[in-house]
Coordinates of C-alpha atoms and ligand atoms in Angstrom, one line a residue:
X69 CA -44.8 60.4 23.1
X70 CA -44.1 60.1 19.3
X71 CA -40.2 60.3 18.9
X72 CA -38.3 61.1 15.5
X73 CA -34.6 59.9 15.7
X74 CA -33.0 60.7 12.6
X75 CA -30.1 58.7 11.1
X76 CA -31.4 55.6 13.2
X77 CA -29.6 53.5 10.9
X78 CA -26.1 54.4 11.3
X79 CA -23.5 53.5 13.7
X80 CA -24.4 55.5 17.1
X81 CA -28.4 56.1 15.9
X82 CA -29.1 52.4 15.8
X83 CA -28.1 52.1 19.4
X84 CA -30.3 55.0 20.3
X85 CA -33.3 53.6 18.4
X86 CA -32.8 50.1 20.0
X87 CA -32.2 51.4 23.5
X88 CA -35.4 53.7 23.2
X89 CA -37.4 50.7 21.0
X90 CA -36.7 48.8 23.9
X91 CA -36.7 50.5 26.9
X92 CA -39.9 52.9 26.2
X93 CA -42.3 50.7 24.8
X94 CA -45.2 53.4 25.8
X95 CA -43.0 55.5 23.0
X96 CA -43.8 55.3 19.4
X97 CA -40.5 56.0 17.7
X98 CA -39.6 56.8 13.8
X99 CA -36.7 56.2 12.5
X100 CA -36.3 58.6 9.4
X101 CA -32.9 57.9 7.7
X102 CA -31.8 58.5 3.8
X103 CA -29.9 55.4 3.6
X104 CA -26.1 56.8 2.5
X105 CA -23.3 54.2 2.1
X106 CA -23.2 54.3 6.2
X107 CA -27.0 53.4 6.8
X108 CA -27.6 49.8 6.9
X109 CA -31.0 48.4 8.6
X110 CA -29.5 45.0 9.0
X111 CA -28.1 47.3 12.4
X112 CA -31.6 47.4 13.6
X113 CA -32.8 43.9 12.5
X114 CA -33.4 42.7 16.0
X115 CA -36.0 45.3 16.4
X116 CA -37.4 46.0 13.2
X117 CA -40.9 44.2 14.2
X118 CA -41.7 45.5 17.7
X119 CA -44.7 47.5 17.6
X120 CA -43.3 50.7 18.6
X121 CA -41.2 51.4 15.9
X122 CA -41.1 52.0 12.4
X123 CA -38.9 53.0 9.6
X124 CA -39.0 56.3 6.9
X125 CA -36.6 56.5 4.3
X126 CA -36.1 60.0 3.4
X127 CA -33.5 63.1 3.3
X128 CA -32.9 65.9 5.5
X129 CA -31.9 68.3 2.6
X130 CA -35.9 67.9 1.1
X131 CA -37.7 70.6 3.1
X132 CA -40.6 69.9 1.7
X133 CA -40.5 66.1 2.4
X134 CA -39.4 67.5 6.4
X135 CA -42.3 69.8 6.7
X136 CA -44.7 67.0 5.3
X137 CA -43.4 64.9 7.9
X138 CA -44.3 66.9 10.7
X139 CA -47.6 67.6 9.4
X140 CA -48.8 64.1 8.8
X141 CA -46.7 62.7 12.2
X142 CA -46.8 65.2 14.3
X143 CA -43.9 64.4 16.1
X144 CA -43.5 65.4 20.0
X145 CA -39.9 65.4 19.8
X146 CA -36.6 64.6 17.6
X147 CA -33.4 63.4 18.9
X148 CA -31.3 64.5 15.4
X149 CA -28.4 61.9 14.7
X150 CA -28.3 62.2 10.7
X151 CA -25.0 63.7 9.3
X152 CA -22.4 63.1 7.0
X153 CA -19.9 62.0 10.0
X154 CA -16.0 60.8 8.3
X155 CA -13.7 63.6 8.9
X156 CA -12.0 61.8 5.3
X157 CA -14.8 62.3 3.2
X158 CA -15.2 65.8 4.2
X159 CA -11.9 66.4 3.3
X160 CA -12.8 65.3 -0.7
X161 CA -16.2 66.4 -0.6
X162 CA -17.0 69.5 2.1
X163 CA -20.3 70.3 0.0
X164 CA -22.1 67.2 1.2
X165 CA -21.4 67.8 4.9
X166 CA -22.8 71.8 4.4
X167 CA -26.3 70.3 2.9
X168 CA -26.8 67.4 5.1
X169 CA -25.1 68.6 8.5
X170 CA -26.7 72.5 7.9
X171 CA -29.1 72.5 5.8
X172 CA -30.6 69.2 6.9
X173 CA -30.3 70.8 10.2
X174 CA -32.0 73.7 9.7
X175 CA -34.7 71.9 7.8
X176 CA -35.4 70.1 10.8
X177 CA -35.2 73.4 13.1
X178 CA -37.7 74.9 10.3
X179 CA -40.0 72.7 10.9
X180 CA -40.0 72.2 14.3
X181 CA -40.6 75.4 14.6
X182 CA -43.6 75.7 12.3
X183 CA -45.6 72.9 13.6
X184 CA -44.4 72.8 17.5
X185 CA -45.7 76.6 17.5
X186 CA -47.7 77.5 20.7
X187 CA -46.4 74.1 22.4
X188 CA -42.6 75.0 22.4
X189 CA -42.4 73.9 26.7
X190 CA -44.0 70.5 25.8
X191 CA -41.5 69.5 22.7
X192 CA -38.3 69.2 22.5
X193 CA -35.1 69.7 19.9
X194 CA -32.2 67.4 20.9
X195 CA -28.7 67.5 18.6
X196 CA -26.7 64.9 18.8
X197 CA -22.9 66.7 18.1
X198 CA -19.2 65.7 18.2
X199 CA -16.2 67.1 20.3
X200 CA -15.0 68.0 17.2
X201 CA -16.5 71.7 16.9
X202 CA -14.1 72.8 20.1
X203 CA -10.9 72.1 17.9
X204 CA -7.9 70.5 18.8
X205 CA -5.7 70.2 22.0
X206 CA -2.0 70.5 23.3
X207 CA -0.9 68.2 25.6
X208 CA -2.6 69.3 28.2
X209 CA -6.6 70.4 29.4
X210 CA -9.8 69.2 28.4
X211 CA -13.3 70.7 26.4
X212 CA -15.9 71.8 28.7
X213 CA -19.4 73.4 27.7
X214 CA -17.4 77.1 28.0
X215 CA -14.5 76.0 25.4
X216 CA -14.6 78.1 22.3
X217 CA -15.7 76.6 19.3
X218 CA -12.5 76.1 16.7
X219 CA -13.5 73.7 14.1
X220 CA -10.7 73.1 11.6
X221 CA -11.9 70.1 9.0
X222 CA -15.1 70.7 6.7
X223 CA -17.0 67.9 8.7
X224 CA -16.2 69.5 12.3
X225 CA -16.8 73.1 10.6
X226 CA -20.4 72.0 9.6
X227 CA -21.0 70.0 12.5
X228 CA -19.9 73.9 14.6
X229 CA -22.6 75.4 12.0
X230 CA -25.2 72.9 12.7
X231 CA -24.8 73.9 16.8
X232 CA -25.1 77.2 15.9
X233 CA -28.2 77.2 14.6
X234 CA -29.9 74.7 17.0
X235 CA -28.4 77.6 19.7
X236 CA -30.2 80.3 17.3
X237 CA -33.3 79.1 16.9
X238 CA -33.7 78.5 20.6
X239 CA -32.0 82.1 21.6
X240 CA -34.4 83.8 18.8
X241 CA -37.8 81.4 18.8
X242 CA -38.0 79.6 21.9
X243 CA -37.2 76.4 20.8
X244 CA -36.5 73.8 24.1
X245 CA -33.5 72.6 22.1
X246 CA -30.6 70.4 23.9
X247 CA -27.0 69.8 22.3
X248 CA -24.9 67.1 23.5
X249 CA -20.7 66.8 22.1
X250 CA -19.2 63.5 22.8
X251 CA -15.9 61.9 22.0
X252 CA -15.2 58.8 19.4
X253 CA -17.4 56.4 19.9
X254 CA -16.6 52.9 19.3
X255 CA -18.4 49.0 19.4
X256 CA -20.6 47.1 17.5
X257 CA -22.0 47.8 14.0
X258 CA -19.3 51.0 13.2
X259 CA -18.8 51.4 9.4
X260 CA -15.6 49.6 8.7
X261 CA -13.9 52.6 7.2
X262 CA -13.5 54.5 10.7
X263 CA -10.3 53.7 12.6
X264 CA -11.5 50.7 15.1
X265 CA -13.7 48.5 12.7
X266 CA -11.2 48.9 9.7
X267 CA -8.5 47.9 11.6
X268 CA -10.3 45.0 13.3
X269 CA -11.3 44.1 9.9
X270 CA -7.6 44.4 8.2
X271 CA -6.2 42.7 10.8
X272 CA -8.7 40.0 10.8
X273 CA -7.9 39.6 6.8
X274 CA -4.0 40.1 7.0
X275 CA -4.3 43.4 5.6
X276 CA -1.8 46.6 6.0
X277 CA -3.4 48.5 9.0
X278 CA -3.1 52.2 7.6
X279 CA -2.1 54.6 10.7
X280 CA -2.2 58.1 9.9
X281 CA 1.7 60.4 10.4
X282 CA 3.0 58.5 13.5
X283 CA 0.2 57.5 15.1
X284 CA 0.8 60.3 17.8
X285 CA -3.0 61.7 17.3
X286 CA -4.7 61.5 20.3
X287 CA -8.8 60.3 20.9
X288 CA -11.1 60.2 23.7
X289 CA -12.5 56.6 23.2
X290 CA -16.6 55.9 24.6
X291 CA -18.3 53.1 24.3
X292 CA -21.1 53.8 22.0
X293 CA -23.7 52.1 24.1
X294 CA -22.6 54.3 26.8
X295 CA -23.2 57.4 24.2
X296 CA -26.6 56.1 23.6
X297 CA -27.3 55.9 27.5
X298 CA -26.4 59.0 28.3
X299 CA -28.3 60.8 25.8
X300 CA -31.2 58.8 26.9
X301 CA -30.7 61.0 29.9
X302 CA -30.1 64.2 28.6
X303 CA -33.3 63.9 26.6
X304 CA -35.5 63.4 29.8
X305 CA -33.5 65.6 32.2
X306 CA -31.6 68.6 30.4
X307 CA -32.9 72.0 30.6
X308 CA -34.2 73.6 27.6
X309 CA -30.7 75.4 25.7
X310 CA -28.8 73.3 27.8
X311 CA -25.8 71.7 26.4
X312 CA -23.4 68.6 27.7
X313 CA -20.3 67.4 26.5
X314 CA -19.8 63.1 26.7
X315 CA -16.9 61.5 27.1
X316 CA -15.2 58.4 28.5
X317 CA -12.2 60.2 30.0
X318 CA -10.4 57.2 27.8
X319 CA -7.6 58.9 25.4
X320 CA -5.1 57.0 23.8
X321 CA -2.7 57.3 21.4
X322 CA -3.9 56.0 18.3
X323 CA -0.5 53.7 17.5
X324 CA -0.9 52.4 21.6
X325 CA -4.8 51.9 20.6
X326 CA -3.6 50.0 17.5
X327 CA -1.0 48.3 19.3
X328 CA -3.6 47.1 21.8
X329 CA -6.0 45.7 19.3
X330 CA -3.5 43.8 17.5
X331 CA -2.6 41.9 20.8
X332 CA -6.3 41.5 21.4
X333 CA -6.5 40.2 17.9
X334 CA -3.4 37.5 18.1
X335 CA -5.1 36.4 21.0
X336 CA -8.9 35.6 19.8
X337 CA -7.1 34.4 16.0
X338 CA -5.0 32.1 18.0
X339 CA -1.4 34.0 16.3
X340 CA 1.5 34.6 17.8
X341 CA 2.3 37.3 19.8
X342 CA 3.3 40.3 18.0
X343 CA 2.1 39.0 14.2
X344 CA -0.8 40.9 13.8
X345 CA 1.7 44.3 14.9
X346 CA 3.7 43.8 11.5
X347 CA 0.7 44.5 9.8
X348 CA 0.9 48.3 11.0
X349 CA 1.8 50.5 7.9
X350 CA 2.6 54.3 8.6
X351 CA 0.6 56.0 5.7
X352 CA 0.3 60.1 4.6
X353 CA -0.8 62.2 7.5
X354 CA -4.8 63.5 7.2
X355 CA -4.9 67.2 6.4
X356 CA -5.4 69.0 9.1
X357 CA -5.3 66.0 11.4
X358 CA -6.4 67.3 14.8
X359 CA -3.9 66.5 17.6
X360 CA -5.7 66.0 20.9
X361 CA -9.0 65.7 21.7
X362 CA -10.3 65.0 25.6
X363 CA -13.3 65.5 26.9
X364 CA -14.6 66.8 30.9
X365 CA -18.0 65.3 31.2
X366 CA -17.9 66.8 35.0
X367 CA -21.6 68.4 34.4
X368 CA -23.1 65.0 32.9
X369 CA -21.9 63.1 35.7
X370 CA -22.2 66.0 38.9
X371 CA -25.8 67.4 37.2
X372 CA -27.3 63.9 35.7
X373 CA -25.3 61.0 37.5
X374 CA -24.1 59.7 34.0
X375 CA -21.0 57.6 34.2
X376 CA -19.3 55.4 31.6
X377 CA -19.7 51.6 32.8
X378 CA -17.2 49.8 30.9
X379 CA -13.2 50.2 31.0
X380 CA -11.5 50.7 27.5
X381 CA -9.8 47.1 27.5
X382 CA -13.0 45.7 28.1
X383 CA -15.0 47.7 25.6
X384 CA -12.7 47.1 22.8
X385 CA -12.9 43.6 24.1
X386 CA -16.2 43.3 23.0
X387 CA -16.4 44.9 20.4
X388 CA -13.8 42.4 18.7
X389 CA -15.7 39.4 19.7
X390 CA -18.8 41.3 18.6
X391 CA -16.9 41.6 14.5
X392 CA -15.6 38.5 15.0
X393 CA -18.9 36.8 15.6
X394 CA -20.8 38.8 12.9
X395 CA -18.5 37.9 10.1
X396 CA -21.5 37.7 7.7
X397 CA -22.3 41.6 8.8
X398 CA -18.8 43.4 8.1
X399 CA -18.7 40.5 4.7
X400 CA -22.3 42.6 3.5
X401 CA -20.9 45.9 4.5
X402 CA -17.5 45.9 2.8
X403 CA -19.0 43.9 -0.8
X404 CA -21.9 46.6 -0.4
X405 CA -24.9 43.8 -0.6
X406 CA -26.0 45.6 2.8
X407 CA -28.0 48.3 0.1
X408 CA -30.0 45.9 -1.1
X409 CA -31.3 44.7 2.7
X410 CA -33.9 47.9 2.6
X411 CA -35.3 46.7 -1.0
X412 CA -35.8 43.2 0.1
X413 CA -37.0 44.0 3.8
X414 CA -39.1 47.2 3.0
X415 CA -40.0 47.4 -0.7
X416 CA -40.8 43.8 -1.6
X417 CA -42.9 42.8 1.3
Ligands
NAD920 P1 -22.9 57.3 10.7 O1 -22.2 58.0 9.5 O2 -22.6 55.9 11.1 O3 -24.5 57.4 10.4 C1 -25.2 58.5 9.9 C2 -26.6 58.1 9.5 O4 -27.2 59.3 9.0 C3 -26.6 57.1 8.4 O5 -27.6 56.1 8.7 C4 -27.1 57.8 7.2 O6 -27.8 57.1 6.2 C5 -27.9 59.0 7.8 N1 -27.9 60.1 6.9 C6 -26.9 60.8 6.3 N2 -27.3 61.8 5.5 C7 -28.7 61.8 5.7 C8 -29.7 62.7 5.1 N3 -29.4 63.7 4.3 N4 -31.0 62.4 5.5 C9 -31.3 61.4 6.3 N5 -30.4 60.6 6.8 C10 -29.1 60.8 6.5 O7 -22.7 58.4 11.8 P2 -22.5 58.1 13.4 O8 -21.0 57.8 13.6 O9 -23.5 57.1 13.9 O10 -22.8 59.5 14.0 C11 -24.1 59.9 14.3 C12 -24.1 61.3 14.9 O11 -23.3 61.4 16.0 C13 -23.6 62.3 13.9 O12 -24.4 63.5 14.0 C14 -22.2 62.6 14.3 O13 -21.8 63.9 14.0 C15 -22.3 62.4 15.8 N6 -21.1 62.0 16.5 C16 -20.4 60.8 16.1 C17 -19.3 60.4 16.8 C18 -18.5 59.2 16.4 O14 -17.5 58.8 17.0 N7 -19.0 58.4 15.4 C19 -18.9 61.1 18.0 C20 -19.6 62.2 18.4 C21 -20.7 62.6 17.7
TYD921 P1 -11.7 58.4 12.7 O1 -12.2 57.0 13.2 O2 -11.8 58.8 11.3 O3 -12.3 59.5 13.7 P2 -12.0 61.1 13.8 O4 -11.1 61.5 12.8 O5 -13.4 61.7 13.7 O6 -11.5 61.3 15.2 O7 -10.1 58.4 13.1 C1 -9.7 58.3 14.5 C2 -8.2 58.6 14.5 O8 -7.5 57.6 13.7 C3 -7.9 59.9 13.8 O9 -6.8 60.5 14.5 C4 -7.4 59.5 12.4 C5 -6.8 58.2 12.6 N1 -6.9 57.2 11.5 C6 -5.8 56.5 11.1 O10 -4.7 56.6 11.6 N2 -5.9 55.5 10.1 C7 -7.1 55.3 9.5 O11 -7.2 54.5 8.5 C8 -8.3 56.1 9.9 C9 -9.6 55.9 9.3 C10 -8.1 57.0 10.9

């Protein structure tokens, strides 16, 4: 099988293309990715040589470049990661979330549909989406498949678009598409602009940790590696226009998650208890800000025997010692010398 992931070099793509690198070696696997500010190949340096995979740089929105792809590849299947994905950005830019999360989207659907034509049963469509697209949440109930989509920031709006038309184009052409929505993901290699990592790294540098209102927003925390497992599952199992939402039954608070963290941190920095806390700075609330979000991933786990393996405490655990250990990883991410890894890996060898 020849695989496609796109935006393999971003936070939750670069644990799908290293699970798949490593666990399908029978596979050949491209990871096509433009490179934004939140693609970084140093994420995939452990696998960069193995001989099943290899690495395109180019953009989603370029329908030409997408159909050549196909045609010179011809892929057997894509699992779709690439998007704009920080709610933030969206917020100051919405335009780049409609051409990379639609467009780029339908570009892909596009093609798919031109060059898998007469095969549709042997390939297969699979978008990776977000919770997000349902909306937000009182106090009470979870999203199932059935909830009604209510997207209310630019990024969850496109992200809603995106679904729509991966639903359309296997409602009107055939397509075997396969959507999956899952909750926050957190662990190793996450941009350090997003919640976890940014605080990790404040805290870490005796920095204000910026909370958002009163820190009374509510997430549905999943191990990313857990994400990429079970979408390695839905992508050999699901039925064709099947859909399953992913989640870690895992919500916190996001002051009690900061709170958490900071005793985590005083721990593994050797401070006393409580210091890293009176770095916690209440800032201007998001726009928009979503309440609640909780996820029931009864299907995954009654249809496909997914479960998440690791408890919250334990994953975030980790994922410290994981930033703490890779100092010189966050230091190339936050100066920005990460950019320059794909020049010196890819362009002068
Ligand atoms: P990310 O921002 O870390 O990575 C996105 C990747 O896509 C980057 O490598 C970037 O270079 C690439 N990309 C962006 N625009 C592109 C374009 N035009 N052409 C080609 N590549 C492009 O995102 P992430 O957090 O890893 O999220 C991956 C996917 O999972 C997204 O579709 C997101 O909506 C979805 N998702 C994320 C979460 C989460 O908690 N992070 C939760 C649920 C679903
Ligand atoms: P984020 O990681 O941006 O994910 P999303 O908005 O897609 O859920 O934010 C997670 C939560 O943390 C969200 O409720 C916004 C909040 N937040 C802060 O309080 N401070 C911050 O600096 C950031 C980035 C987020």
């Amino acid at each position: 099988m020849k695989l496609i992931i796109t935006g393999g070099a971003g936070f939750i793509g670069s644990h799908v293309v290293r699970r798949f690198v490593t666990n399908y070696p029978q596979y050949s696997i491209i990871n096509l990715d433009k490179l934004t500010y939140a693609g970084n190949l140093a994420n995939l340096q452990d696998i960069e040589a193995a001989p099943n995979y290899r690495f395109i740089k180019g953009d989603i929105t370029d329908a030409a470049f997408i159909d050549g792809l196909f045609k010179d590849e011809q892929p057997d299947a894509i699992i779709h990661l690439a998007a704009e994905s920080h709610v933030d950005r969206s917020i100051s830019n919405p335009i780049e979330f409609v051409l990379t999360n639609v467009v780029g989207t339908v570009n892909l659907l596009n093609a798919a549909r031109k060059h898998w034509e007469g095969s549709y049963d042997q390939k297969r469509f699979y978008h990776v989406s977000t919770d997000e697209v349902y909306g937000a949440l009182g106090e009470s109930g979870m999203f199932t498949e059935e909830t009604k989509y209510d997207p209310h920031s630019p990024y969850s709006a496109s992200k809603a678009g995106s679904d729509h038309f991966v639903r359309a184009y296997h409602d009107t052409y055939g397509l075997d598409t396969v959507i999956s929505n899952c909750s926050n993901n957190y662990g190793s290699h996450h941009f350090p602009e997003k919640l976890i990592p940014l605080a990790i790294h404040n805290i870490t540098q005796n920095k204000p940790v910026p909370v958002y209102g009163k820190g009374e927003n509510i997430r549905d925390w999943l191990w990313v590696e857990d994400h990429a497992r079970a979408i390695d599952v839905i992508f050999h199992k699901a039925k064709a226009g099947d859909t399953y939402n992913i989640g870690g039954h895992n919500e916190w608070k996001n002051i009690d998650l900061i709170r958490l963290l900071c005793q985590i941190m005083d721990r593994k920095l050797g401070r006393t208890a409580g210091e890293s806390e009176k770095l916690i700075t209440f800032v201007k609330d998001r726009a928009g800000h979503d309440l609640r979000y909780a996820i029931d991933s009864t299907k995954l786990q009654k249809e496909l025997g997914w479960v998440p393996s690791l408890q919250f405490e334990e994953g975030l655990e980790k994922t410290v010692d994981w930033y703490l250990e890779n100092e010189a990883w966050l230091e190339n991410v936050t100066s920005g010398n990460y950019q320059s890894y794909y020049k010196e890996q890819y362009q002068e060898r």
